[in-house]
Amino acid sequence: MSGQIDNLPPLRDVIARHGLRAKKALGQNFLLDLNLTARIARQAGPLEGHDVVEVGPGPGGLTRALLAEGARQVIAVEKDPRCLPALAEIAGRYPGRLKVVEGNALEADLPSMVRPPARIIANLPYNVATPLLAGWLLAEPWPAWFSSMTLMFQREVAERICAAPGSKSYGRLSVLSQWRCEAAIAFEVSPKAFTPPPKVTSAVVVLYPRENPLPCTADALQRVTQAAFGQRRKMLRQSLKPIGGAPLLEKAGIEPERRAETLDIAEFVALANALKS
Ligand code: SAM
C-alpha cells in the first residue's frame, strides 16, 4: 500500500502534515491507494519515453504512480496552492522529472509544455471535467498533441462519452468523443476509494485519438449535434429547423422522421458537411 514503492510517506500522513482538507469547490476527492493509482497510470500503455500531463495532482497519489511507472516527465497543473509543498517533496524524490505548474488547467497552454509523445492521465476535478475533455477533443491541429487520454469521470459522464447510438446515454458528448477518438470504459471505481468519498461511482475512460477522423469541421459538427440533441425526442425535421430542417436532411441523405439518438457518427458528419456546403 501507500508509501512503499517510492519511500515517500503514506498519503494519509502527507495530507495531515500539509493540512490538505478537501475543498468541494475544487472537486477534491483524493485517491490514497497507490495500487489503484498505479492501475490508472498503466491503463493506456507504457509510460517510459512519454511525457504525461496530469490535471489536478492534489497531494500527489496519481503523480507518484506516474513517476514510479517510468514517465519521462510529468507536467502537473494544480489550482490549489496548498498542494505545492507536498508536490515539491515528490519532485525532490524524482529530480528533473516533475514539473508543477500552479494555475487553472482550463487556461493553461498544455501543448507548449510537453515534448511528444505525450499522454494525458488524470483524476479530474468533476466540476471542470467535461469542459477540459471538450477542449482536448476539439484541439487543432489534429492528430492531437497527445497519444492517449486516461481520465477519471463520474460514471454517468463516462457512459455518455462511450455510449452507442440508440442508447439512453448517447448524446453530444458521445458524438464529439467518438468522432475524434476511440473511447472505452476501462474500469469502475467505488466511492470508497476516495477521501472524502463522492456521492456517485466513478469510472476510468481511455481515449485514443483517431489518426483520420471522418472529415468535417468541429464547428459544424457542434452546431448539428446541439440542434439535434437539444430536442432529442423530436423528429430531426423539427429539431433541425433552425439550421436547415428537411432540405438539410435531404442533402445529407437522412430520413426526416428519424430522431437524433438513432444517428451514428458518420451520419452526423454527413449532416455537418451538408450544413457547410
Ligand atoms: N490527483 C489527485 C488524486 O487523484 O488524489 C487529486 C484529484 S481531485 C479529484 C482534483 C484535483 O484538481 C484537486 O487537487 C483540485 O485542487 C484540482 N483542480 C480543481 N480545479 C482545477 C483546475 N481548474 N485546474 C487545475 N487543477 C484543478
mmCIF file with all atom_site columns, N, CA and C and ligand atoms in Angstrom, residues 11 15 23-33 37 40 54-63 76-83 87 101-108 121-128 132 152 193-195, ligand 1:
data_model
loop_
_atom_site.group_PDB
_atom_site.id
_atom_site.type_symbol
_atom_site.label_atom_id
_atom_site.label_alt_id
_atom_site.label_comp_id
_atom_site.label_asym_id
_atom_site.label_entity_id
_atom_site.label_seq_id
_atom_site.pdbx_PDB_ins_code
_atom_site.Cartn_x
_atom_site.Cartn_y
_atom_site.Cartn_z
_atom_site.occupancy
_atom_site.B_iso_or_equiv
_atom_site.pdbx_formal_charge
_atom_site.auth_seq_id
_atom_site.auth_comp_id
_atom_site.auth_asym_id
_atom_site.auth_atom_id
_atom_site.pdbx_PDB_model_num
ATOM   1   N N   . LEU A 1 11  ? 0.165   8.640  1.884   1.00 0.00 ? 11  LEU A N   1
ATOM   2   C CA  . LEU A 1 11  ? -0.576  9.852  1.510   1.00 0.00 ? 11  LEU A CA  1
ATOM   3   C C   . LEU A 1 11  ? -1.406  10.407 2.657   1.00 0.00 ? 11  LEU A C   1
ATOM   4   N N   . ILE A 1 15  ? -1.277  14.323 3.693   1.00 0.00 ? 15  ILE A N   1
ATOM   5   C CA  . ILE A 1 15  ? -2.469  15.178 3.770   1.00 0.00 ? 15  ILE A CA  1
ATOM   6   C C   . ILE A 1 15  ? -2.581  15.815 5.157   1.00 0.00 ? 15  ILE A C   1
ATOM   7   N N   . LYS A 1 23  ? -11.433 20.488 -0.454  1.00 0.00 ? 23  LYS A N   1
ATOM   8   C CA  . LYS A 1 23  ? -12.369 21.580 -0.751  1.00 0.00 ? 23  LYS A CA  1
ATOM   9   C C   . LYS A 1 23  ? -13.304 21.136 -1.867  1.00 0.00 ? 23  LYS A C   1
ATOM   10  N N   . LYS A 1 24  ? -14.599 21.207 -1.556  1.00 0.00 ? 24  LYS A N   1
ATOM   11  C CA  . LYS A 1 24  ? -15.606 20.772 -2.529  1.00 0.00 ? 24  LYS A CA  1
ATOM   12  C C   . LYS A 1 24  ? -15.575 21.634 -3.797  1.00 0.00 ? 24  LYS A C   1
ATOM   13  N N   . ALA A 1 25  ? -15.374 22.935 -3.603  1.00 0.00 ? 25  ALA A N   1
ATOM   14  C CA  . ALA A 1 25  ? -15.407 23.854 -4.747  1.00 0.00 ? 25  ALA A CA  1
ATOM   15  C C   . ALA A 1 25  ? -14.320 23.507 -5.768  1.00 0.00 ? 25  ALA A C   1
ATOM   16  N N   . LEU A 1 26  ? -13.266 22.824 -5.324  1.00 0.00 ? 26  LEU A N   1
ATOM   17  C CA  . LEU A 1 26  ? -12.182 22.447 -6.245  1.00 0.00 ? 26  LEU A CA  1
ATOM   18  C C   . LEU A 1 26  ? -12.312 20.989 -6.698  1.00 0.00 ? 26  LEU A C   1
ATOM   19  N N   . GLY A 1 27  ? -13.445 20.373 -6.384  1.00 0.00 ? 27  GLY A N   1
ATOM   20  C CA  . GLY A 1 27  ? -13.664 18.979 -6.804  1.00 0.00 ? 27  GLY A CA  1
ATOM   21  C C   . GLY A 1 27  ? -12.647 18.028 -6.202  1.00 0.00 ? 27  GLY A C   1
ATOM   22  N N   . GLN A 1 28  ? -12.271 18.275 -4.956  1.00 0.00 ? 28  GLN A N   1
ATOM   23  C CA  . GLN A 1 28  ? -11.195 17.477 -4.359  1.00 0.00 ? 28  GLN A CA  1
ATOM   24  C C   . GLN A 1 28  ? -11.709 16.183 -3.712  1.00 0.00 ? 28  GLN A C   1
ATOM   25  N N   . ASN A 1 29  ? -11.468 15.075 -4.387  1.00 0.00 ? 29  ASN A N   1
ATOM   26  C CA  . ASN A 1 29  ? -11.693 13.732 -3.842  1.00 0.00 ? 29  ASN A CA  1
ATOM   27  C C   . ASN A 1 29  ? -10.410 12.982 -4.128  1.00 0.00 ? 29  ASN A C   1
ATOM   28  N N   . PHE A 1 30  ? -9.634  12.737 -3.068  1.00 0.00 ? 30  PHE A N   1
ATOM   29  C CA  . PHE A 1 30  ? -8.279  12.227 -3.267  1.00 0.00 ? 30  PHE A CA  1
ATOM   30  C C   . PHE A 1 30  ? -8.232  10.708 -3.277  1.00 0.00 ? 30  PHE A C   1
ATOM   31  N N   . LEU A 1 31  ? -7.306  10.167 -4.063  1.00 0.00 ? 31  LEU A N   1
ATOM   32  C CA  . LEU A 1 31  ? -7.040  8.724  -4.088  1.00 0.00 ? 31  LEU A CA  1
ATOM   33  C C   . LEU A 1 31  ? -5.816  8.464  -3.225  1.00 0.00 ? 31  LEU A C   1
ATOM   34  N N   . LEU A 1 32  ? -5.951  7.570  -2.242  1.00 0.00 ? 32  LEU A N   1
ATOM   35  C CA  . LEU A 1 32  ? -4.830  7.328  -1.332  1.00 0.00 ? 32  LEU A CA  1
ATOM   36  C C   . LEU A 1 32  ? -4.167  5.968  -1.564  1.00 0.00 ? 32  LEU A C   1
ATOM   37  N N   . ASP A 1 33  ? -4.781  5.121  -2.386  1.00 0.00 ? 33  ASP A N   1
ATOM   38  C CA  . ASP A 1 33  ? -4.274  3.768  -2.588  1.00 0.00 ? 33  ASP A CA  1
ATOM   39  C C   . ASP A 1 33  ? -3.351  3.745  -3.811  1.00 0.00 ? 33  ASP A C   1
ATOM   40  N N   . THR A 1 37  ? -3.790  3.838  -8.012  1.00 0.00 ? 37  THR A N   1
ATOM   41  C CA  . THR A 1 37  ? -3.234  4.883  -8.892  1.00 0.00 ? 37  THR A CA  1
ATOM   42  C C   . THR A 1 37  ? -2.263  4.251  -9.909  1.00 0.00 ? 37  THR A C   1
ATOM   43  N N   . ILE A 1 40  ? -4.348  2.924  -12.746 1.00 0.00 ? 40  ILE A N   1
ATOM   44  C CA  . ILE A 1 40  ? -4.783  4.002  -13.646 1.00 0.00 ? 40  ILE A CA  1
ATOM   45  C C   . ILE A 1 40  ? -3.613  4.417  -14.548 1.00 0.00 ? 40  ILE A C   1
ATOM   46  N N   . GLU A 1 54  ? -0.733  15.800 -16.167 1.00 0.00 ? 54  GLU A N   1
ATOM   47  C CA  . GLU A 1 54  ? -1.735  15.474 -15.157 1.00 0.00 ? 54  GLU A CA  1
ATOM   48  C C   . GLU A 1 54  ? -2.427  16.759 -14.721 1.00 0.00 ? 54  GLU A C   1
ATOM   49  N N   . VAL A 1 55  ? -3.758  16.761 -14.752 1.00 0.00 ? 55  VAL A N   1
ATOM   50  C CA  . VAL A 1 55  ? -4.513  17.911 -14.252 1.00 0.00 ? 55  VAL A CA  1
ATOM   51  C C   . VAL A 1 55  ? -4.930  17.610 -12.826 1.00 0.00 ? 55  VAL A C   1
ATOM   52  N N   . GLY A 1 56  ? -4.605  18.508 -11.909 1.00 0.00 ? 56  GLY A N   1
ATOM   53  C CA  . GLY A 1 56  ? -5.045  18.361 -10.527 1.00 0.00 ? 56  GLY A CA  1
ATOM   54  C C   . GLY A 1 56  ? -4.326  17.250 -9.775  1.00 0.00 ? 56  GLY A C   1
ATOM   55  N N   . PRO A 1 57  ? -3.013  17.368 -9.572  1.00 0.00 ? 57  PRO A N   1
ATOM   56  C CA  . PRO A 1 57  ? -2.281  16.328 -8.822  1.00 0.00 ? 57  PRO A CA  1
ATOM   57  C C   . PRO A 1 57  ? -2.663  16.258 -7.352  1.00 0.00 ? 57  PRO A C   1
ATOM   58  N N   . GLY A 1 58  ? -3.190  17.343 -6.798  1.00 0.00 ? 58  GLY A N   1
ATOM   59  C CA  . GLY A 1 58  ? -3.577  17.321 -5.367  1.00 0.00 ? 58  GLY A CA  1
ATOM   60  C C   . GLY A 1 58  ? -2.396  16.937 -4.499  1.00 0.00 ? 58  GLY A C   1
ATOM   61  N N   . PRO A 1 59  ? -2.574  16.003 -3.552  1.00 0.00 ? 59  PRO A N   1
ATOM   62  C CA  . PRO A 1 59  ? -1.450  15.578 -2.700  1.00 0.00 ? 59  PRO A CA  1
ATOM   63  C C   . PRO A 1 59  ? -0.473  14.655 -3.425  1.00 0.00 ? 59  PRO A C   1
ATOM   64  N N   . GLY A 1 60  ? -0.825  14.192 -4.639  1.00 0.00 ? 60  GLY A N   1
ATOM   65  C CA  . GLY A 1 60  ? 0.181   13.514 -5.463  1.00 0.00 ? 60  GLY A CA  1
ATOM   66  C C   . GLY A 1 60  ? 0.085   11.997 -5.565  1.00 0.00 ? 60  GLY A C   1
ATOM   67  N N   . GLY A 1 61  ? -1.040  11.400 -5.211  1.00 0.00 ? 61  GLY A N   1
ATOM   68  C CA  . GLY A 1 61  ? -1.155  9.941  -5.283  1.00 0.00 ? 61  GLY A CA  1
ATOM   69  C C   . GLY A 1 61  ? -0.970  9.395  -6.694  1.00 0.00 ? 61  GLY A C   1
ATOM   70  N N   . LEU A 1 62  ? -1.652  10.010 -7.660  1.00 0.00 ? 62  LEU A N   1
ATOM   71  C CA  . LEU A 1 62  ? -1.502  9.560  -9.048  1.00 0.00 ? 62  LEU A CA  1
ATOM   72  C C   . LEU A 1 62  ? -0.139  9.999  -9.609  1.00 0.00 ? 62  LEU A C   1
ATOM   73  N N   . THR A 1 63  ? 0.292   11.192 -9.215  1.00 0.00 ? 63  THR A N   1
ATOM   74  C CA  . THR A 1 63  ? 1.597   11.704 -9.677  1.00 0.00 ? 63  THR A CA  1
ATOM   75  C C   . THR A 1 63  ? 2.710   10.726 -9.316  1.00 0.00 ? 63  THR A C   1
ATOM   76  N N   . ALA A 1 76  ? 2.375   18.654 -14.108 1.00 0.00 ? 76  ALA A N   1
ATOM   77  C CA  . ALA A 1 76  ? 1.178   18.566 -13.267 1.00 0.00 ? 76  ALA A CA  1
ATOM   78  C C   . ALA A 1 76  ? 0.644   19.975 -13.008 1.00 0.00 ? 76  ALA A C   1
ATOM   79  N N   . VAL A 1 77  ? -0.589  20.236 -13.448 1.00 0.00 ? 77  VAL A N   1
ATOM   80  C CA  . VAL A 1 77  ? -1.181  21.575 -13.321 1.00 0.00 ? 77  VAL A CA  1
ATOM   81  C C   . VAL A 1 77  ? -2.174  21.566 -12.165 1.00 0.00 ? 77  VAL A C   1
ATOM   82  N N   . GLU A 1 78  ? -1.898  22.351 -11.141 1.00 0.00 ? 78  GLU A N   1
ATOM   83  C CA  . GLU A 1 78  ? -2.727  22.339 -9.925  1.00 0.00 ? 78  GLU A CA  1
ATOM   84  C C   . GLU A 1 78  ? -3.152  23.763 -9.558  1.00 0.00 ? 78  GLU A C   1
ATOM   85  N N   . LYS A 1 79  ? -4.452  23.891 -9.295  1.00 0.00 ? 79  LYS A N   1
ATOM   86  C CA  . LYS A 1 79  ? -5.010  25.215 -8.984  1.00 0.00 ? 79  LYS A CA  1
ATOM   87  C C   . LYS A 1 79  ? -4.851  25.569 -7.505  1.00 0.00 ? 79  LYS A C   1
ATOM   88  N N   . ASP A 1 80  ? -4.750  24.560 -6.644  1.00 0.00 ? 80  ASP A N   1
ATOM   89  C CA  . ASP A 1 80  ? -4.767  24.809 -5.199  1.00 0.00 ? 80  ASP A CA  1
ATOM   90  C C   . ASP A 1 80  ? -3.344  24.956 -4.657  1.00 0.00 ? 80  ASP A C   1
ATOM   91  N N   . PRO A 1 81  ? -2.934  26.181 -4.304  1.00 0.00 ? 81  PRO A N   1
ATOM   92  C CA  . PRO A 1 81  ? -1.535  26.385 -3.862  1.00 0.00 ? 81  PRO A CA  1
ATOM   93  C C   . PRO A 1 81  ? -1.188  25.601 -2.599  1.00 0.00 ? 81  PRO A C   1
ATOM   94  N N   . ARG A 1 82  ? -2.200  25.177 -1.820  1.00 0.00 ? 82  ARG A N   1
ATOM   95  C CA  . ARG A 1 82  ? -1.904  24.412 -0.603  1.00 0.00 ? 82  ARG A CA  1
ATOM   96  C C   . ARG A 1 82  ? -1.201  23.093 -0.923  1.00 0.00 ? 82  ARG A C   1
ATOM   97  N N   . CYS A 1 83  ? -1.379  22.600 -2.162  1.00 0.00 ? 83  CYS A N   1
ATOM   98  C CA  . CYS A 1 83  ? -0.792  21.288 -2.525  1.00 0.00 ? 83  CYS A CA  1
ATOM   99  C C   . CYS A 1 83  ? 0.686   21.384 -2.915  1.00 0.00 ? 83  CYS A C   1
ATOM   100 N N   . LEU A 1 87  ? 3.804   18.472 -3.292  1.00 0.00 ? 87  LEU A N   1
ATOM   101 C CA  . LEU A 1 87  ? 4.287   18.104 -4.628  1.00 0.00 ? 87  LEU A CA  1
ATOM   102 C C   . LEU A 1 87  ? 5.788   18.358 -4.757  1.00 0.00 ? 87  LEU A C   1
ATOM   103 N N   . VAL A 1 101 ? 2.958   23.060 -12.273 1.00 0.00 ? 101 VAL A N   1
ATOM   104 C CA  . VAL A 1 101 ? 2.527   24.363 -12.772 1.00 0.00 ? 101 VAL A CA  1
ATOM   105 C C   . VAL A 1 101 ? 1.327   24.779 -11.944 1.00 0.00 ? 101 VAL A C   1
ATOM   106 N N   . GLU A 1 102 ? 1.442   25.908 -11.246 1.00 0.00 ? 102 GLU A N   1
ATOM   107 C CA  . GLU A 1 102 ? 0.306   26.367 -10.453 1.00 0.00 ? 102 GLU A CA  1
ATOM   108 C C   . GLU A 1 102 ? -0.632  27.155 -11.358 1.00 0.00 ? 102 GLU A C   1
ATOM   109 N N   . GLY A 1 103 ? -1.913  26.768 -11.397 1.00 0.00 ? 103 GLY A N   1
ATOM   110 C CA  . GLY A 1 103 ? -2.857  27.529 -12.216 1.00 0.00 ? 103 GLY A CA  1
ATOM   111 C C   . GLY A 1 103 ? -4.065  26.708 -12.604 1.00 0.00 ? 103 GLY A C   1
ATOM   112 N N   . ASN A 1 104 ? -4.892  27.339 -13.443 1.00 0.00 ? 104 ASN A N   1
ATOM   113 C CA  . ASN A 1 104 ? -6.142  26.745 -13.897 1.00 0.00 ? 104 ASN A CA  1
ATOM   114 C C   . ASN A 1 104 ? -5.891  25.990 -15.201 1.00 0.00 ? 104 ASN A C   1
ATOM   115 N N   . ALA A 1 105 ? -6.134  24.685 -15.187 1.00 0.00 ? 105 ALA A N   1
ATOM   116 C CA  . ALA A 1 105 ? -5.852  23.866 -16.372 1.00 0.00 ? 105 ALA A CA  1
ATOM   117 C C   . ALA A 1 105 ? -6.695  24.286 -17.571 1.00 0.00 ? 105 ALA A C   1
ATOM   118 N N   . LEU A 1 106 ? -7.850  24.901 -17.318 1.00 0.00 ? 106 LEU A N   1
ATOM   119 C CA  . LEU A 1 106 ? -8.698  25.343 -18.436 1.00 0.00 ? 106 LEU A CA  1
ATOM   120 C C   . LEU A 1 106 ? -8.015  26.471 -19.222 1.00 0.00 ? 106 LEU A C   1
ATOM   121 N N   . GLU A 1 107 ? -7.101  27.165 -18.548 1.00 0.00 ? 107 GLU A N   1
ATOM   122 C CA  . GLU A 1 107 ? -6.443  28.311 -19.200 1.00 0.00 ? 107 GLU A CA  1
ATOM   123 C C   . GLU A 1 107 ? -5.008  28.010 -19.600 1.00 0.00 ? 107 GLU A C   1
ATOM   124 N N   . ALA A 1 108 ? -4.497  26.847 -19.217 1.00 0.00 ? 108 ALA A N   1
ATOM   125 C CA  . ALA A 1 108 ? -3.076  26.551 -19.453 1.00 0.00 ? 108 ALA A CA  1
ATOM   126 C C   . ALA A 1 108 ? -2.842  26.129 -20.904 1.00 0.00 ? 108 ALA A C   1
ATOM   127 N N   . ILE A 1 121 ? -3.165  11.964 -18.302 1.00 0.00 ? 121 ILE A N   1
ATOM   128 C CA  . ILE A 1 121 ? -3.667  10.992 -17.318 1.00 0.00 ? 121 ILE A CA  1
ATOM   129 C C   . ILE A 1 121 ? -4.095  11.785 -16.084 1.00 0.00 ? 121 ILE A C   1
ATOM   130 N N   . ALA A 1 122 ? -5.378  11.668 -15.699 1.00 0.00 ? 122 ALA A N   1
ATOM   131 C CA  . ALA A 1 122 ? -5.833  12.498 -14.588 1.00 0.00 ? 122 ALA A CA  1
ATOM   132 C C   . ALA A 1 122 ? -7.084  11.948 -13.911 1.00 0.00 ? 122 ALA A C   1
ATOM   133 N N   . ASN A 1 123 ? -7.129  12.165 -12.617 1.00 0.00 ? 123 ASN A N   1
ATOM   134 C CA  . ASN A 1 123 ? -8.352  12.002 -11.833 1.00 0.00 ? 123 ASN A CA  1
ATOM   135 C C   . ASN A 1 123 ? -8.954  13.401 -11.791 1.00 0.00 ? 123 ASN A C   1
ATOM   136 N N   . LEU A 1 124 ? -9.861  13.656 -12.734 1.00 0.00 ? 124 LEU A N   1
ATOM   137 C CA  . LEU A 1 124 ? -10.268 15.048 -12.989 1.00 0.00 ? 124 LEU A CA  1
ATOM   138 C C   . LEU A 1 124 ? -11.158 15.618 -11.892 1.00 0.00 ? 124 LEU A C   1
ATOM   139 N N   . PRO A 1 125 ? -11.000 16.932 -11.631 1.00 0.00 ? 125 PRO A N   1
ATOM   140 C CA  . PRO A 1 125 ? -11.984 17.606 -10.779 1.00 0.00 ? 125 PRO A CA  1
ATOM   141 C C   . PRO A 1 125 ? -13.325 17.598 -11.508 1.00 0.00 ? 125 PRO A C   1
ATOM   142 N N   . TYR A 1 126 ? -14.388 17.040 -10.889 1.00 0.00 ? 126 TYR A N   1
ATOM   143 C CA  . TYR A 1 126 ? -15.617 16.782 -11.623 1.00 0.00 ? 126 TYR A CA  1
ATOM   144 C C   . TYR A 1 126 ? -16.285 18.052 -12.142 1.00 0.00 ? 126 TYR A C   1
ATOM   145 N N   . ASN A 1 127 ? -16.069 19.169 -11.437 1.00 0.00 ? 127 ASN A N   1
ATOM   146 C CA  . ASN A 1 127 ? -16.748 20.392 -11.870 1.00 0.00 ? 127 ASN A CA  1
ATOM   147 C C   . ASN A 1 127 ? -16.222 20.949 -13.195 1.00 0.00 ? 127 ASN A C   1
ATOM   148 N N   . VAL A 1 128 ? -15.005 20.570 -13.592 1.00 0.00 ? 128 VAL A N   1
ATOM   149 C CA  . VAL A 1 128 ? -14.494 21.068 -14.880 1.00 0.00 ? 128 VAL A CA  1
ATOM   150 C C   . VAL A 1 128 ? -14.095 19.927 -15.821 1.00 0.00 ? 128 VAL A C   1
ATOM   151 N N   . LEU A 1 132 ? -12.872 20.397 -19.843 1.00 0.00 ? 132 LEU A N   1
ATOM   152 C CA  . LEU A 1 132 ? -11.483 20.019 -20.138 1.00 0.00 ? 132 LEU A CA  1
ATOM   153 C C   . LEU A 1 132 ? -11.445 19.007 -21.273 1.00 0.00 ? 132 LEU A C   1
ATOM   154 N N   . MET A 1 152 ? -10.449 9.941  -15.221 1.00 0.00 ? 152 MET A N   1
ATOM   155 C CA  . MET A 1 152 ? -11.494 9.513  -14.273 1.00 0.00 ? 152 MET A CA  1
ATOM   156 C C   . MET A 1 152 ? -12.644 10.528 -14.317 1.00 0.00 ? 152 MET A C   1
ATOM   157 N N   . ALA A 1 193 ? -13.118 4.426  -2.579  1.00 0.00 ? 193 ALA A N   1
ATOM   158 C CA  . ALA A 1 193 ? -11.689 4.546  -2.913  1.00 0.00 ? 193 ALA A CA  1
ATOM   159 C C   . ALA A 1 193 ? -11.177 5.972  -2.715  1.00 0.00 ? 193 ALA A C   1
ATOM   160 N N   . PHE A 1 194 ? -12.102 6.935  -2.517  1.00 0.00 ? 194 PHE A N   1
ATOM   161 C CA  . PHE A 1 194 ? -11.717 8.347  -2.445  1.00 0.00 ? 194 PHE A CA  1
ATOM   162 C C   . PHE A 1 194 ? -11.825 8.882  -1.025  1.00 0.00 ? 194 PHE A C   1
ATOM   163 N N   . THR A 1 195 ? -11.030 9.901  -0.736  1.00 0.00 ? 195 THR A N   1
ATOM   164 C CA  . THR A 1 195 ? -11.140 10.635 0.519   1.00 0.00 ? 195 THR A CA  1
ATOM   165 C C   . THR A 1 195 ? -11.328 12.112 0.209   1.00 0.00 ? 195 THR A C   1
HETATM 166 N N1  . SAM B 2 .   ? -4.947  13.694 -8.497  1.00 0.00 ? 1   SAM B N1  1
HETATM 167 C C1  . SAM B 2 .   ? -5.369  13.729 -7.096  1.00 0.00 ? 1   SAM B C1  1
HETATM 168 C C2  . SAM B 2 .   ? -5.819  12.354 -6.683  1.00 0.00 ? 1   SAM B C2  1
HETATM 169 O O1  . SAM B 2 .   ? -6.113  11.550 -7.567  1.00 0.00 ? 1   SAM B O1  1
HETATM 170 O O2  . SAM B 2 .   ? -5.889  12.107 -5.488  1.00 0.00 ? 1   SAM B O2  1
HETATM 171 C C3  . SAM B 2 .   ? -6.467  14.756 -6.866  1.00 0.00 ? 1   SAM B C3  1
HETATM 172 C C4  . SAM B 2 .   ? -7.701  14.594 -7.725  1.00 0.00 ? 1   SAM B C4  1
HETATM 173 S S1  . SAM B 2 .   ? -9.035  15.675 -7.265  1.00 0.00 ? 1   SAM B S1  1
HETATM 174 C C5  . SAM B 2 .   ? -10.398 14.755 -7.931  1.00 0.00 ? 1   SAM B C5  1
HETATM 175 C C6  . SAM B 2 .   ? -8.955  17.033 -8.404  1.00 0.00 ? 1   SAM B C6  1
HETATM 176 C C7  . SAM B 2 .   ? -7.765  17.983 -8.261  1.00 0.00 ? 1   SAM B C7  1
HETATM 177 O O3  . SAM B 2 .   ? -7.861  19.002 -9.266  1.00 0.00 ? 1   SAM B O3  1
HETATM 178 C C8  . SAM B 2 .   ? -7.663  18.714 -6.950  1.00 0.00 ? 1   SAM B C8  1
HETATM 179 O O4  . SAM B 2 .   ? -6.347  18.645 -6.474  1.00 0.00 ? 1   SAM B O4  1
HETATM 180 C C9  . SAM B 2 .   ? -8.036  20.174 -7.288  1.00 0.00 ? 1   SAM B C9  1
HETATM 181 O O5  . SAM B 2 .   ? -7.408  21.125 -6.454  1.00 0.00 ? 1   SAM B O5  1
HETATM 182 C C10 . SAM B 2 .   ? -7.556  20.275 -8.716  1.00 0.00 ? 1   SAM B C10 1
HETATM 183 N N2  . SAM B 2 .   ? -8.261  21.278 -9.543  1.00 0.00 ? 1   SAM B N2  1
HETATM 184 C C11 . SAM B 2 .   ? -9.564  21.663 -9.461  1.00 0.00 ? 1   SAM B C11 1
HETATM 185 N N3  . SAM B 2 .   ? -9.862  22.537 -10.444 1.00 0.00 ? 1   SAM B N3  1
HETATM 186 C C12 . SAM B 2 .   ? -8.725  22.700 -11.175 1.00 0.00 ? 1   SAM B C12 1
HETATM 187 C C13 . SAM B 2 .   ? -8.394  23.473 -12.329 1.00 0.00 ? 1   SAM B C13 1
HETATM 188 N N4  . SAM B 2 .   ? -9.302  24.245 -12.940 1.00 0.00 ? 1   SAM B N4  1
HETATM 189 N N5  . SAM B 2 .   ? -7.125  23.412 -12.799 1.00 0.00 ? 1   SAM B N5  1
HETATM 190 C C14 . SAM B 2 .   ? -6.197  22.633 -12.188 1.00 0.00 ? 1   SAM B C14 1
HETATM 191 N N6  . SAM B 2 .   ? -6.455  21.869 -11.107 1.00 0.00 ? 1   SAM B N6  1
HETATM 192 C C15 . SAM B 2 .   ? -7.701  21.896 -10.603 1.00 0.00 ? 1   SAM B C15 1
#
